[in-house]
Coordinates of C-alpha atoms in Angstrom, one line a residue:
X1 CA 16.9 -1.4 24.7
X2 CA 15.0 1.2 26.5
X3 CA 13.5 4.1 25.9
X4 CA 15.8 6.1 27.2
X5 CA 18.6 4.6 25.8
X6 CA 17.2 4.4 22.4
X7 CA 16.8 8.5 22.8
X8 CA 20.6 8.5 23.4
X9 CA 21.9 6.5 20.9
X10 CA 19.6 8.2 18.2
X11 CA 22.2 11.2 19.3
X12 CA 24.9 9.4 18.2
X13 CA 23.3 8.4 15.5
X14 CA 22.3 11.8 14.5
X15 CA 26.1 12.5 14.0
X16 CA 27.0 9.1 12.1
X17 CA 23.9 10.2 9.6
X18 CA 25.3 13.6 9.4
X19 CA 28.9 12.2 8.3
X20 CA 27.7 10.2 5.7
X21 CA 26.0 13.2 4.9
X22 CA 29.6 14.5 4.5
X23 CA 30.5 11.8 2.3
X24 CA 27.6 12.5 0.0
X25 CA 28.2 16.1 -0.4
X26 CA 31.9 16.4 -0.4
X27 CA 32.0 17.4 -4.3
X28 CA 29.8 19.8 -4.4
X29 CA 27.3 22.6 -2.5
X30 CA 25.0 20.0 -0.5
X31 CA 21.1 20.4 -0.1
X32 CA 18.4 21.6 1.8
X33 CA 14.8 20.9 0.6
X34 CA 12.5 24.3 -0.2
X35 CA 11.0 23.9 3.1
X36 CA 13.3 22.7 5.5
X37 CA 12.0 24.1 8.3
X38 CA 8.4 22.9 7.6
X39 CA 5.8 25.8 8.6
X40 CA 5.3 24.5 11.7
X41 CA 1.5 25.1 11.8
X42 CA -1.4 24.7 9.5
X43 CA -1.7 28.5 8.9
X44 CA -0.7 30.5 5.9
X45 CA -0.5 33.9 6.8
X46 CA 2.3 35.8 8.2
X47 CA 2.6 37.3 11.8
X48 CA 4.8 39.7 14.1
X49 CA 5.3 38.3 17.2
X50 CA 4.5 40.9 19.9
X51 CA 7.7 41.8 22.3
X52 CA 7.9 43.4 25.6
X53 CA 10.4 46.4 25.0
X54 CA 13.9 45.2 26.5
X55 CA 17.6 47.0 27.9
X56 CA 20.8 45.3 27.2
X57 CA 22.7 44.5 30.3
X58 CA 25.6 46.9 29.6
X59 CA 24.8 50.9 28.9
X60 CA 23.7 52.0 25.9
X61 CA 20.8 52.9 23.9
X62 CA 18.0 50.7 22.8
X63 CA 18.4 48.3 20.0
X64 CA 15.8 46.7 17.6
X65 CA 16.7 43.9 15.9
X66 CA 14.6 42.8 12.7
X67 CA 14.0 38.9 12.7
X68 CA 12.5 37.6 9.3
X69 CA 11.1 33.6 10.0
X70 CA 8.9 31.4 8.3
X71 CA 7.3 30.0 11.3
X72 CA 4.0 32.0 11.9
X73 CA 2.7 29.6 14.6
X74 CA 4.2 31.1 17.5
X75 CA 2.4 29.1 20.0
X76 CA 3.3 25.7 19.0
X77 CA 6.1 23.5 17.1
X78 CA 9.0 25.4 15.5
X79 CA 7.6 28.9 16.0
X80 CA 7.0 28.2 19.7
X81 CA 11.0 27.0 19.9
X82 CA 11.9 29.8 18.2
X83 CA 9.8 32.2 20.2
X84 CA 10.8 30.8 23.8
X85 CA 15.0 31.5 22.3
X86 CA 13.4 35.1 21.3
X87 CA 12.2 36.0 24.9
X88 CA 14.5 34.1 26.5
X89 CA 17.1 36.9 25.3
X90 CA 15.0 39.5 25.6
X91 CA 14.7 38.7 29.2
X92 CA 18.2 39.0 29.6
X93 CA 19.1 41.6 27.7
X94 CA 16.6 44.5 28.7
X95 CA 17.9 46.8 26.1
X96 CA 17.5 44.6 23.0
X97 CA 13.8 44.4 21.4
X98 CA 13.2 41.4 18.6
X99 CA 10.8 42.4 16.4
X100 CA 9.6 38.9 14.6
X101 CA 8.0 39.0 10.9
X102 CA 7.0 35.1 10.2
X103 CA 5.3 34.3 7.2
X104 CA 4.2 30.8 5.9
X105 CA 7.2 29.1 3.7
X106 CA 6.3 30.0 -0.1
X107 CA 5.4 33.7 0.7
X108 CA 8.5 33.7 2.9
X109 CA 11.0 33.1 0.6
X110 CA 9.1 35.6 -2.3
X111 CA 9.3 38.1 0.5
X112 CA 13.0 37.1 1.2
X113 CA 14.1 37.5 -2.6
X114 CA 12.0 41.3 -2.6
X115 CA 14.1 41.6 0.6
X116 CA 17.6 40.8 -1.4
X117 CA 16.4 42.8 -4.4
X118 CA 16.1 46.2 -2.4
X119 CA 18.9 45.0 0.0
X120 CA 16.2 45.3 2.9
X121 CA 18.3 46.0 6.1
X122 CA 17.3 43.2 8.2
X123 CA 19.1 41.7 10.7
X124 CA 18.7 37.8 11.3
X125 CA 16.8 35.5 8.6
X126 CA 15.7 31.9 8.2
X127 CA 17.3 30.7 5.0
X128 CA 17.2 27.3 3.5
X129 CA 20.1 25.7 2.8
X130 CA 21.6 24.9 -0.3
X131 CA 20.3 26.0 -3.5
X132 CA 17.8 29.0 -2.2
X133 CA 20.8 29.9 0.4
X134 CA 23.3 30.2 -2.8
X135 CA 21.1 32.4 -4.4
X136 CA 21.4 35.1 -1.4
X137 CA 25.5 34.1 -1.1
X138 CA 25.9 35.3 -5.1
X139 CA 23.6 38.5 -4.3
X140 CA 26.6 39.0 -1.4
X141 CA 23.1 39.6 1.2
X142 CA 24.0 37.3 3.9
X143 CA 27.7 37.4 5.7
X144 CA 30.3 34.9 5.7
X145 CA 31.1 32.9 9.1
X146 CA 33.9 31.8 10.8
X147 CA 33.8 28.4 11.4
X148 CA 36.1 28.1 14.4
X149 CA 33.4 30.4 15.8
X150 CA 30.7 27.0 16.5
X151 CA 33.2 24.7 17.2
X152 CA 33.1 22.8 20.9
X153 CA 30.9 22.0 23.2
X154 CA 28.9 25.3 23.8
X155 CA 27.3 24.8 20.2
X156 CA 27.6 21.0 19.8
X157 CA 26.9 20.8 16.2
X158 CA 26.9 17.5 14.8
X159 CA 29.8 16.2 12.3
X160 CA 29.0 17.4 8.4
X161 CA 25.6 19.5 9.5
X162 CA 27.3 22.8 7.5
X163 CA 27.5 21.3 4.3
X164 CA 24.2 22.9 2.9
X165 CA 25.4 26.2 3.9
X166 CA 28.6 26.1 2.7
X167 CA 29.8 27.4 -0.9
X168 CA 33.5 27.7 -2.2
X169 CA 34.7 26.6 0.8
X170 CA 33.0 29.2 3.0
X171 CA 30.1 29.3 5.7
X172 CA 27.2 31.5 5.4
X173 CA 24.7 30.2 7.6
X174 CA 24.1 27.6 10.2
X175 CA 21.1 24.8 10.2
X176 CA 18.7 24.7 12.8
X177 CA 17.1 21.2 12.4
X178 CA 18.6 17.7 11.3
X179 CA 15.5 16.7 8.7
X180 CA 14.4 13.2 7.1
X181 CA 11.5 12.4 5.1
X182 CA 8.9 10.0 6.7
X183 CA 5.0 9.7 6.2
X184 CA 2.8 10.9 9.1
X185 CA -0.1 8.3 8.8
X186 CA -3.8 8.5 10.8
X187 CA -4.0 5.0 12.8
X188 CA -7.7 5.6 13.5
X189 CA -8.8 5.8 9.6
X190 CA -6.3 3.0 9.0
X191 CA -8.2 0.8 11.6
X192 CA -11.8 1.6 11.2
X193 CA -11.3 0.6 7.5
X194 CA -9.5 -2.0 7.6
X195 CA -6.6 -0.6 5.4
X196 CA -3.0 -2.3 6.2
X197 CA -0.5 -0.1 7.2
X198 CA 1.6 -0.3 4.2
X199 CA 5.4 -1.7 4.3
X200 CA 6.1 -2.2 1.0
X201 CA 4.9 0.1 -2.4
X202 CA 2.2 -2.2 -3.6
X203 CA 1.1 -2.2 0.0
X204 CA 1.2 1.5 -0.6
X205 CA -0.7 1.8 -3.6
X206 CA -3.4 -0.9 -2.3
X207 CA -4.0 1.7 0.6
X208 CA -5.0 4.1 -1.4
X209 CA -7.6 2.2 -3.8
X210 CA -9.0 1.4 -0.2
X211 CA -9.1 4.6 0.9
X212 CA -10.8 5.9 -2.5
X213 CA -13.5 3.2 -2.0
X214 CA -14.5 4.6 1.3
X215 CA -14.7 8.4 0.0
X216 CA -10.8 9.3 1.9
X217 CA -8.4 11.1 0.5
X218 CA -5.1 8.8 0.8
X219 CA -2.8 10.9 1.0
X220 CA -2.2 15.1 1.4
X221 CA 0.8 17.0 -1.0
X222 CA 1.7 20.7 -1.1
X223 CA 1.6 20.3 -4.8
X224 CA 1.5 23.8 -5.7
X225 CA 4.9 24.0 -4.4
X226 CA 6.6 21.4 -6.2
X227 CA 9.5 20.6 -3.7
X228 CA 7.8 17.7 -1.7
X229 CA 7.7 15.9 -5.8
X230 CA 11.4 16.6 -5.8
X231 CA 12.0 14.6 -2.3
X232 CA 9.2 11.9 -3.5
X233 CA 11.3 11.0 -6.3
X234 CA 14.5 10.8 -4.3
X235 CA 12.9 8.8 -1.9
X236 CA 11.8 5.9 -4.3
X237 CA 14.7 6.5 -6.8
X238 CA 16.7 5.1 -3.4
X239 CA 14.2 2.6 -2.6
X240 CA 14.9 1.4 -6.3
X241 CA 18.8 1.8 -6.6
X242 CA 20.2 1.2 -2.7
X243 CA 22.4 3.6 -3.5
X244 CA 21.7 7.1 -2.0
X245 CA 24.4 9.0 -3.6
X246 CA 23.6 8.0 -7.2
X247 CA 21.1 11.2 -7.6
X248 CA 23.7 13.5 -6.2
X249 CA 25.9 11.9 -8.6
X250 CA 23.8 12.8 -11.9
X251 CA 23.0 16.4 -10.6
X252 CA 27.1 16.6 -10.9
X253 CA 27.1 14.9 -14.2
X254 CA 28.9 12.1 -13.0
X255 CA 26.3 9.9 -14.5
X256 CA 23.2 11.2 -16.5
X257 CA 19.8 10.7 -15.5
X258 CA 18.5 8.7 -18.4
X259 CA 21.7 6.3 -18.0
X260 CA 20.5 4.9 -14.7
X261 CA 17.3 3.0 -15.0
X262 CA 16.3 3.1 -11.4
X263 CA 15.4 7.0 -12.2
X264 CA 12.9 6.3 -15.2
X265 CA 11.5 3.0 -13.0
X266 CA 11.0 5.8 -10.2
X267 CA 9.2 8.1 -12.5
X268 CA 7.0 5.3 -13.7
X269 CA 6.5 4.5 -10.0
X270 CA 5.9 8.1 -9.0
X271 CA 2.9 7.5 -12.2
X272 CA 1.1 5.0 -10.3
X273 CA 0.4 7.5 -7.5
X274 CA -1.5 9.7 -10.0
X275 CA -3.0 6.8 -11.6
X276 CA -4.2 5.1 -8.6
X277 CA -5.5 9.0 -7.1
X278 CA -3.3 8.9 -4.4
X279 CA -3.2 12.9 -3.4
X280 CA -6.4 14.9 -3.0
X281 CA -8.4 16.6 -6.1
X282 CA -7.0 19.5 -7.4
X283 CA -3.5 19.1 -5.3
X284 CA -1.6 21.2 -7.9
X285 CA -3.3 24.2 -6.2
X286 CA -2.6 23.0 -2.4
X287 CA 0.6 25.0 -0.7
X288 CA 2.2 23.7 2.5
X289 CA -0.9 24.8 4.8
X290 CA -3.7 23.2 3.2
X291 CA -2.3 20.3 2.6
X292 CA -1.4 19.8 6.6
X293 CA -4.6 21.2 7.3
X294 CA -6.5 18.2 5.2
X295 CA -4.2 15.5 7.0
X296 CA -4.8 17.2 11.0
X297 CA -8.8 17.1 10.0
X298 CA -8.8 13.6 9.4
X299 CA -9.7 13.9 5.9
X300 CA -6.3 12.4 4.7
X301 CA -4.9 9.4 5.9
X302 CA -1.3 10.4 4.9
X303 CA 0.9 13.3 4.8
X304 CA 4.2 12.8 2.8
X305 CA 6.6 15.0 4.9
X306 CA 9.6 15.4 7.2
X307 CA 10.7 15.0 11.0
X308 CA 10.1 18.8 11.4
X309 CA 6.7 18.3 11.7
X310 CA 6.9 16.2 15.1
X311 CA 5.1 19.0 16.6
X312 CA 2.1 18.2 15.5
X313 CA 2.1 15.5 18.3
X314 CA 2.0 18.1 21.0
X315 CA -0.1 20.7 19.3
X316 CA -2.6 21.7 21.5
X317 CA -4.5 23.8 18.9
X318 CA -5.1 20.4 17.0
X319 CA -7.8 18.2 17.5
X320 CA -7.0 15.5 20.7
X321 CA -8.6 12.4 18.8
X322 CA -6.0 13.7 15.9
X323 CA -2.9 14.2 18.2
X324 CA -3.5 10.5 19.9
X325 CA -4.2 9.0 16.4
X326 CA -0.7 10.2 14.9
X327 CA 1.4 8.3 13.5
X328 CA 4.9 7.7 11.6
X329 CA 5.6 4.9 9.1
X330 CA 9.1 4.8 7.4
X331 CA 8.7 4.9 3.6
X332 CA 8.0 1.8 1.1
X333 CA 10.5 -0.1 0.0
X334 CA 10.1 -1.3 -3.2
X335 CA 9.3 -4.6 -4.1
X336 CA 12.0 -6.3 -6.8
X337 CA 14.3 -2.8 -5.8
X338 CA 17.9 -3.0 -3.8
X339 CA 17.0 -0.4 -0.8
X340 CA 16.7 -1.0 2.6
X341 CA 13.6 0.4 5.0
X342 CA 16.7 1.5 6.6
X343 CA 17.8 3.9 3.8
X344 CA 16.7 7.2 5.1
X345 CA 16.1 10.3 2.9
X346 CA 18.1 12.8 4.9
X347 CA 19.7 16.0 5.5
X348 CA 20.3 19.5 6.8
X349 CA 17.7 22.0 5.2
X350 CA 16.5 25.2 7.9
X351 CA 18.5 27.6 9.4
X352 CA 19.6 30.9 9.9
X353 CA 21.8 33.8 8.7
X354 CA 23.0 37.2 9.5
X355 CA 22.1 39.8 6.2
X356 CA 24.8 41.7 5.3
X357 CA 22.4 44.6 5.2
X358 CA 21.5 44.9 8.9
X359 CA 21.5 48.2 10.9
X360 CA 22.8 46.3 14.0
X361 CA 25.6 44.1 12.9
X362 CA 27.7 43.7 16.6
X363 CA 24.0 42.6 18.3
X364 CA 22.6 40.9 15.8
X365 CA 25.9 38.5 15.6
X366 CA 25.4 38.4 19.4
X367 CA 22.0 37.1 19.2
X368 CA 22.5 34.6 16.2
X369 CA 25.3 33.2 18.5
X370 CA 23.0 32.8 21.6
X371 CA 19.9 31.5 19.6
X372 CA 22.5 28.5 18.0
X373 CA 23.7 27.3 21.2
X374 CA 23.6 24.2 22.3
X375 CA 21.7 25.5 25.5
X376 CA 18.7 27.4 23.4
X377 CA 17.1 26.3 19.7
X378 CA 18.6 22.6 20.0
X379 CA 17.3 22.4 23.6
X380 CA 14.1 24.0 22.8
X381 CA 13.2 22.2 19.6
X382 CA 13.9 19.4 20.9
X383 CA 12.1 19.9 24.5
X384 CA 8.5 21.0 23.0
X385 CA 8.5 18.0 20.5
X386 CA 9.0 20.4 17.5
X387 CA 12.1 19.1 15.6
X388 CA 15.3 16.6 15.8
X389 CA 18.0 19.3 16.0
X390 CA 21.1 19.8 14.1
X391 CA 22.7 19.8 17.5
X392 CA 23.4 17.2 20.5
X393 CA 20.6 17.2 22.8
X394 CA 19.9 16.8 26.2
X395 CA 17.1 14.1 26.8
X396 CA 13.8 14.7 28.6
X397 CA 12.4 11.3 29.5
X398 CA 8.9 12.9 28.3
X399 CA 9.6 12.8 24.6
X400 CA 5.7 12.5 22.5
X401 CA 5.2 9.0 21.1
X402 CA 5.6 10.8 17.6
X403 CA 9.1 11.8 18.6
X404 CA 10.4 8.2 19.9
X405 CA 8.9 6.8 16.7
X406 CA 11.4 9.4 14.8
X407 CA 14.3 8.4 17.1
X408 CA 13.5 4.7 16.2
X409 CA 13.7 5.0 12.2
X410 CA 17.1 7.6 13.2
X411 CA 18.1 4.5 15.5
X412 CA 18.0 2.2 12.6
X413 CA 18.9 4.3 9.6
X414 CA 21.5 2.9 7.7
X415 CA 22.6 5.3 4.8
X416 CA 21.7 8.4 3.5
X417 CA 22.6 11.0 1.1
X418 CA 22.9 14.1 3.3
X419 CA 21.0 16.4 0.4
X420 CA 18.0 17.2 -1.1
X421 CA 18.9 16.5 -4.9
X422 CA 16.7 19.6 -6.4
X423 CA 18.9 21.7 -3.7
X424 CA 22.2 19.9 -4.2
X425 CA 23.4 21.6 -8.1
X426 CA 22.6 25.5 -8.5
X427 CA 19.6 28.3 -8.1
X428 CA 19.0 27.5 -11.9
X429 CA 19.0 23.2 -11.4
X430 CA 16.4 23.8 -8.6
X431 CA 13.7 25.8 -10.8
X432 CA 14.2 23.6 -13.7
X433 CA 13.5 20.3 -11.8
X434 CA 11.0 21.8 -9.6
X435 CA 9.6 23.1 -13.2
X436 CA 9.7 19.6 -14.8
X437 CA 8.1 17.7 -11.4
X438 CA 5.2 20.1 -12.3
X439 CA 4.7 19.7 -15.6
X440 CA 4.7 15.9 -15.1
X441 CA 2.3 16.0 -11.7
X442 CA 0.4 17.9 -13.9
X443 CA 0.1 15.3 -16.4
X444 CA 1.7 16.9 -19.7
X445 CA 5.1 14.9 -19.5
X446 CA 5.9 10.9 -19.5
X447 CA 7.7 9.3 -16.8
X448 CA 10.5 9.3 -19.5
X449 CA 10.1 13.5 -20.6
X450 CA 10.6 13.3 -16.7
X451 CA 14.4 12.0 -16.8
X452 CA 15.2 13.8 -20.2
X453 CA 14.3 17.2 -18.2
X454 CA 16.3 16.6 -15.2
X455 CA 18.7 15.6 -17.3
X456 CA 18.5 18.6 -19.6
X457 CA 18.5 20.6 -16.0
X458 CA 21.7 19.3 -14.7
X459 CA 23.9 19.9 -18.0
X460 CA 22.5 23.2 -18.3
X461 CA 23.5 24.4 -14.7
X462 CA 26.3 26.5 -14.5
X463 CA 28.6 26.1 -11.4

């Protein structure tokens, strides 16, 4: 198969993950992971993008519209996607300015939650989907949306992509990127020590006692922000089960947690990472930033992390001998377990919404409408390497290396849940199994305190 072809049937196979999806979510909210969109740069600072002052086409007075992202890298990956969509309309409509405030992930949602506490008038967000989105839907901030509105071929959105953004049956927000965990590896330290790429979780764990030998961190985590655990979990609790849906299925109290051994021989799994040092000292403290930062500096051989982050292939503010190094493994299967390499950890997280709150309600709707066609963010994200949209794409026979080893694990995906389990039950589930992941990456629970907690979290939710 070529290239090419490979590209176009990743498209299709976008929308056959994305229905399965549907099938995973059907009873409940859906997911989104607490970072969706990635940051899409090593930074961790916030940043208003500057914008030429602009007239609509048709007469009237000026209009500022306030644009609240958590993509602070405005010259490459998501932000630079985002940006080009931002100007792009500016361009056309001379009367409409875009003032962007983009912070880094964990200080954009605090800022997004003081935003829906003082029912700050602004007038197109980034939410995440699922469990963080719910919270703003039940503090009525962001506005419903008609489906019918981003049906056919001028928006192109694949089958079962709103799921995460519904709740009771009604659309709040649409998702920007179609995401899926993977491990960005460094092929240079890999070869120049002699370390096997690994294939299999034994393989994995051997990696890192080789790394640790040679003074290299093995592998980078954003511990301080506790999501990435959450998705770690899901992603071997799969590799052990073969069945995708059976976390969803606990978080709903179909089944609990401690009744399903393939969750306890996860946690006892996810153990032998800390025992074995797999992330860097002190990763508790590490948000989103520093932990890509230690991986693009070569002083990490892995990053645990998801498609969002293709970027970082055509990054030009990262080091070349990094950039031409990069690589993108699918994770472990697990020896003795029933999942597939082909079992792929995915979902719709990122995306955007329209705040009940804003000033500007008739051009902010117009510009949420232009920035989710087909034509703008899924053509940009997709053009500058940044992200696999949420949308059919047009191909550019110059996708990165990165990106066409993305489209070959899409190619050959197999199943998937279509949610983040910490993002698939309520506001409450996510901080108490976010909550629980710490105390055990912090060492002061078992693998089987783990499972009671999420346990104790999903019967407690209220929905």
């Amino acid at each position: 198969m070529t290239e090419k072809n490979k590209l176009a049937k990743a498209a299709l196979l976008t929308a056959s993950v994305a229905m399965i999806g549907t099938l995973a979510a059907c009873s409940s909210r859906g997911g989104g992971t607490g970072n969706s969109g990635g940051s899409g740069s090593a930074g961790s600072g916030g940043q208003t993008a500057p914008a030429p002052a602009a007239s609509d086409k048709k007469e009237g007075s000026a209009v500022t519209l306030r644009f609240f992202s958590n993509l602070p890298d405005r010259k490459s990956g998501q932000g630079l996607a985002e940006q080009i969509v931002i100007d792009s309309y500016m361009k056309e409509n001379p009367n409409v300015k875009i003032e962007v405030e983009a912070l880094a992930d964990e200080p954009f949602k605090n800022k997004l939650k003081a935003y829906m506490a003082s029912n700050e008038p602004i007038d197109i967000t980034m939410v995440h989907g699922g469990a963080d989105l719910n919270t703003l839907v039940q503090a009525k901030y962001v506005k419903e949306l008609n489906p019918k509105d981003y049906e056919g071929d001028k928006y192109n959105f694949l089958p079962g992509v709103f799921k995460s953004f519904t709740f009771g049956g009604k659309l709040y927000g649409l998702p920007r990127n179609s995401d899926y965990e993977v491990i960005y590896y460094n092929k240079k330290l890999f070869a120049d020590n002699g370390v096997k790429v690994p294939s299999t979780y034994n393989e994995l764990l051997d990696a890192a006692k080789a790394f640790r030998a040679k003074g290299i961190v093995p592998m980078s985590t954003n511990g301080k922000e506790l999501w990435s655990f959450g998705l770690l979990f899901q992603n071997i609790a799969q590799r052990v089960s073969g069945d995708p849906l059976a976390i969803l299925d606990a978080v709903d109290q179909k089944k609990q947690f401690p009744q399903d051994d393939s969750f306890l021989q996860a946690a006892k799994l996810m153990k032998q990472l800390m025992d074995v040092k797999m992330f860097q000292d002190a990763y508790m403290a590490a948000d989103y930033g520093a932990s890509q930062n230690l991986f693009t500096q070569g002083k990490a051989a892995m990053w645990y992390m998801g498609s969002w982050e293709a970027g970082m292939a055509t990054n030009d503010k990262l080091p070349e001998a990094f950039r031409s190094n990069l690589g993108v493994m699918k994770f472990p299967t697990v020896e003795g377990g029933k999942g597939k390499d082909s079992d792929l950890l995915a979902w719709n997280g990122g995306g955007y919404a329209l705040p009940a709150s804003s000033k500007h309600p008739e051009e902010a709707k117009k510009f949420f409408d232009y920035l989710m066609s087909a034509n703008q963010w899924a053509k940009a994200a997709w053009d500058t390497g940044a992200a696999v949209p949420a949308q059919k794409y047009a191909l550019t026979g110059k996708e990165s290396e990165v990106q066409k080893q993305l489209t070959d694990i899409l190619v050959n995906a197999t199943s998937t849940p279509g949610a983040s389990f910490i993002d698939y039950g309520t506001p409450g589930f996510k901080d108490d199994s976010q909550n629980a992941f710490g105390k055990f990456f912090a060492g002061t629970s078992t693998p089987e305190q783990l499972v009671a907690d999420l346990q104790a979290a999903a019967a407690k939710q209220k929905k």
